[in-house]
């Protein structure tokens, strides 16, 4: 999964923060949407592999390469994430 591989190293994370700082709020919004996409793609991968009942938030975060705090910035619970996936699938 290319989007996850990008966020795996500390050097990339440092460069990423510098990039955001240089470009201001518009870039921060783009980054926010990119992270949201990472969570959604990771959730789909976990669902395909294990099914709804067997996916844990910890597994999902490991798949996405993101922290618990980042996840909860976007979704208050795993159930809210799956609601968002369902809405996107129906759109």
mmCIF file of C-alpha atoms in Angstrom:
data_model
loop_
_atom_site.group_PDB
_atom_site.id
_atom_site.type_symbol
_atom_site.label_atom_id
_atom_site.label_comp_id
_atom_site.label_asym_id
_atom_site.label_seq_id
_atom_site.Cartn_x
_atom_site.Cartn_y
_atom_site.Cartn_z
ATOM 1 C CA UNK A 1 0.000 0.000 0.000
ATOM 2 C CA UNK A 2 1.961 3.076 -1.218
ATOM 3 C CA UNK A 3 0.288 5.681 1.018
ATOM 4 C CA UNK A 4 1.238 3.731 4.140
ATOM 5 C CA UNK A 5 4.815 3.189 2.996
ATOM 6 C CA UNK A 6 5.269 6.956 2.684
ATOM 7 C CA UNK A 7 4.486 7.545 6.340
ATOM 8 C CA UNK A 8 6.618 4.730 7.765
ATOM 9 C CA UNK A 9 9.957 6.489 8.300
ATOM 10 C CA UNK A 10 10.829 9.287 10.663
ATOM 11 C CA UNK A 11 12.769 11.165 7.969
ATOM 12 C CA UNK A 12 9.726 11.301 5.736
ATOM 13 C CA UNK A 13 7.598 12.465 8.657
ATOM 14 C CA UNK A 14 10.056 15.308 9.383
ATOM 15 C CA UNK A 15 10.087 16.364 5.750
ATOM 16 C CA UNK A 16 6.312 16.127 5.687
ATOM 17 C CA UNK A 17 5.927 18.480 8.673
ATOM 18 C CA UNK A 18 8.363 20.936 7.063
ATOM 19 C CA UNK A 19 6.419 20.808 3.822
ATOM 20 C CA UNK A 20 3.158 21.560 5.635
ATOM 21 C CA UNK A 21 4.723 24.442 7.573
ATOM 22 C CA UNK A 22 5.988 26.062 4.376
ATOM 23 C CA UNK A 23 2.698 25.884 2.517
ATOM 24 C CA UNK A 24 0.164 26.966 5.107
ATOM 25 C CA UNK A 25 -3.449 26.130 5.757
ATOM 26 C CA UNK A 26 -4.464 24.929 2.266
ATOM 27 C CA UNK A 27 -1.842 22.218 2.456
ATOM 28 C CA UNK A 28 -2.912 21.278 5.969
ATOM 29 C CA UNK A 29 -6.424 20.681 4.640
ATOM 30 C CA UNK A 30 -5.029 18.530 1.823
ATOM 31 C CA UNK A 31 -2.982 16.569 4.347
ATOM 32 C CA UNK A 32 -6.091 16.053 6.445
ATOM 33 C CA UNK A 33 -7.968 14.592 3.483
ATOM 34 C CA UNK A 34 -4.950 12.429 2.611
ATOM 35 C CA UNK A 35 -4.883 10.980 6.130
ATOM 36 C CA UNK A 36 -8.606 10.371 5.986
ATOM 37 C CA UNK A 37 -8.083 8.446 2.741
ATOM 38 C CA UNK A 38 -5.299 6.425 4.381
ATOM 39 C CA UNK A 39 -7.657 5.415 7.200
ATOM 40 C CA UNK A 40 -10.419 4.466 4.752
ATOM 41 C CA UNK A 41 -8.107 2.397 2.532
ATOM 42 C CA UNK A 42 -6.645 0.638 5.569
ATOM 43 C CA UNK A 43 -10.135 -0.108 6.899
ATOM 44 C CA UNK A 44 -11.142 -1.676 3.587
ATOM 45 C CA UNK A 45 -7.996 -3.824 3.569
ATOM 46 C CA UNK A 46 -8.658 -5.017 7.128
ATOM 47 C CA UNK A 47 -12.310 -5.730 6.377
ATOM 48 C CA UNK A 48 -11.433 -7.776 3.315
ATOM 49 C CA UNK A 49 -8.881 -9.748 5.286
ATOM 50 C CA UNK A 50 -10.790 -10.370 8.541
ATOM 51 C CA UNK A 51 -14.419 -9.297 8.314
ATOM 52 C CA UNK A 52 -16.134 -6.694 10.487
ATOM 53 C CA UNK A 53 -16.247 -8.590 13.784
ATOM 54 C CA UNK A 54 -12.549 -9.468 13.770
ATOM 55 C CA UNK A 55 -11.025 -6.079 12.922
ATOM 56 C CA UNK A 56 -9.575 -4.193 15.861
ATOM 57 C CA UNK A 57 -8.754 -0.502 15.945
ATOM 58 C CA UNK A 58 -5.152 -1.437 16.765
ATOM 59 C CA UNK A 59 -4.932 -3.599 13.624
ATOM 60 C CA UNK A 60 -6.479 -0.846 11.529
ATOM 61 C CA UNK A 61 -3.969 1.710 12.824
ATOM 62 C CA UNK A 62 -1.063 -0.636 12.160
ATOM 63 C CA UNK A 63 -2.326 -1.092 8.600
ATOM 64 C CA UNK A 64 -2.645 2.678 8.140
ATOM 65 C CA UNK A 65 0.634 3.522 9.869
ATOM 66 C CA UNK A 66 -1.107 6.169 11.966
ATOM 67 C CA UNK A 67 -1.454 6.859 15.679
ATOM 68 C CA UNK A 68 -4.516 6.303 17.810
ATOM 69 C CA UNK A 69 -4.931 10.059 18.227
ATOM 70 C CA UNK A 70 -4.970 10.596 14.483
ATOM 71 C CA UNK A 71 -7.697 7.994 14.073
ATOM 72 C CA UNK A 72 -9.882 9.595 16.735
ATOM 73 C CA UNK A 73 -9.419 13.027 15.136
ATOM 74 C CA UNK A 74 -11.438 11.678 12.216
ATOM 75 C CA UNK A 75 -13.782 9.119 13.761
ATOM 76 C CA UNK A 76 -15.120 8.846 17.330
ATOM 77 C CA UNK A 77 -15.304 5.044 16.998
ATOM 78 C CA UNK A 78 -14.727 2.122 14.656
ATOM 79 C CA UNK A 79 -18.473 2.044 14.010
ATOM 80 C CA UNK A 80 -18.407 5.651 12.748
ATOM 81 C CA UNK A 81 -15.601 4.701 10.382
ATOM 82 C CA UNK A 82 -17.650 1.853 8.936
ATOM 83 C CA UNK A 83 -20.647 4.158 8.550
ATOM 84 C CA UNK A 84 -18.449 6.503 6.521
ATOM 85 C CA UNK A 85 -17.268 3.584 4.360
ATOM 86 C CA UNK A 86 -20.863 2.512 3.753
ATOM 87 C CA UNK A 87 -21.924 6.061 2.832
ATOM 88 C CA UNK A 88 -19.027 6.337 0.395
ATOM 89 C CA UNK A 89 -19.886 2.996 -1.180
ATOM 90 C CA UNK A 90 -23.499 4.076 -1.684
ATOM 91 C CA UNK A 91 -22.602 7.475 -3.124
#
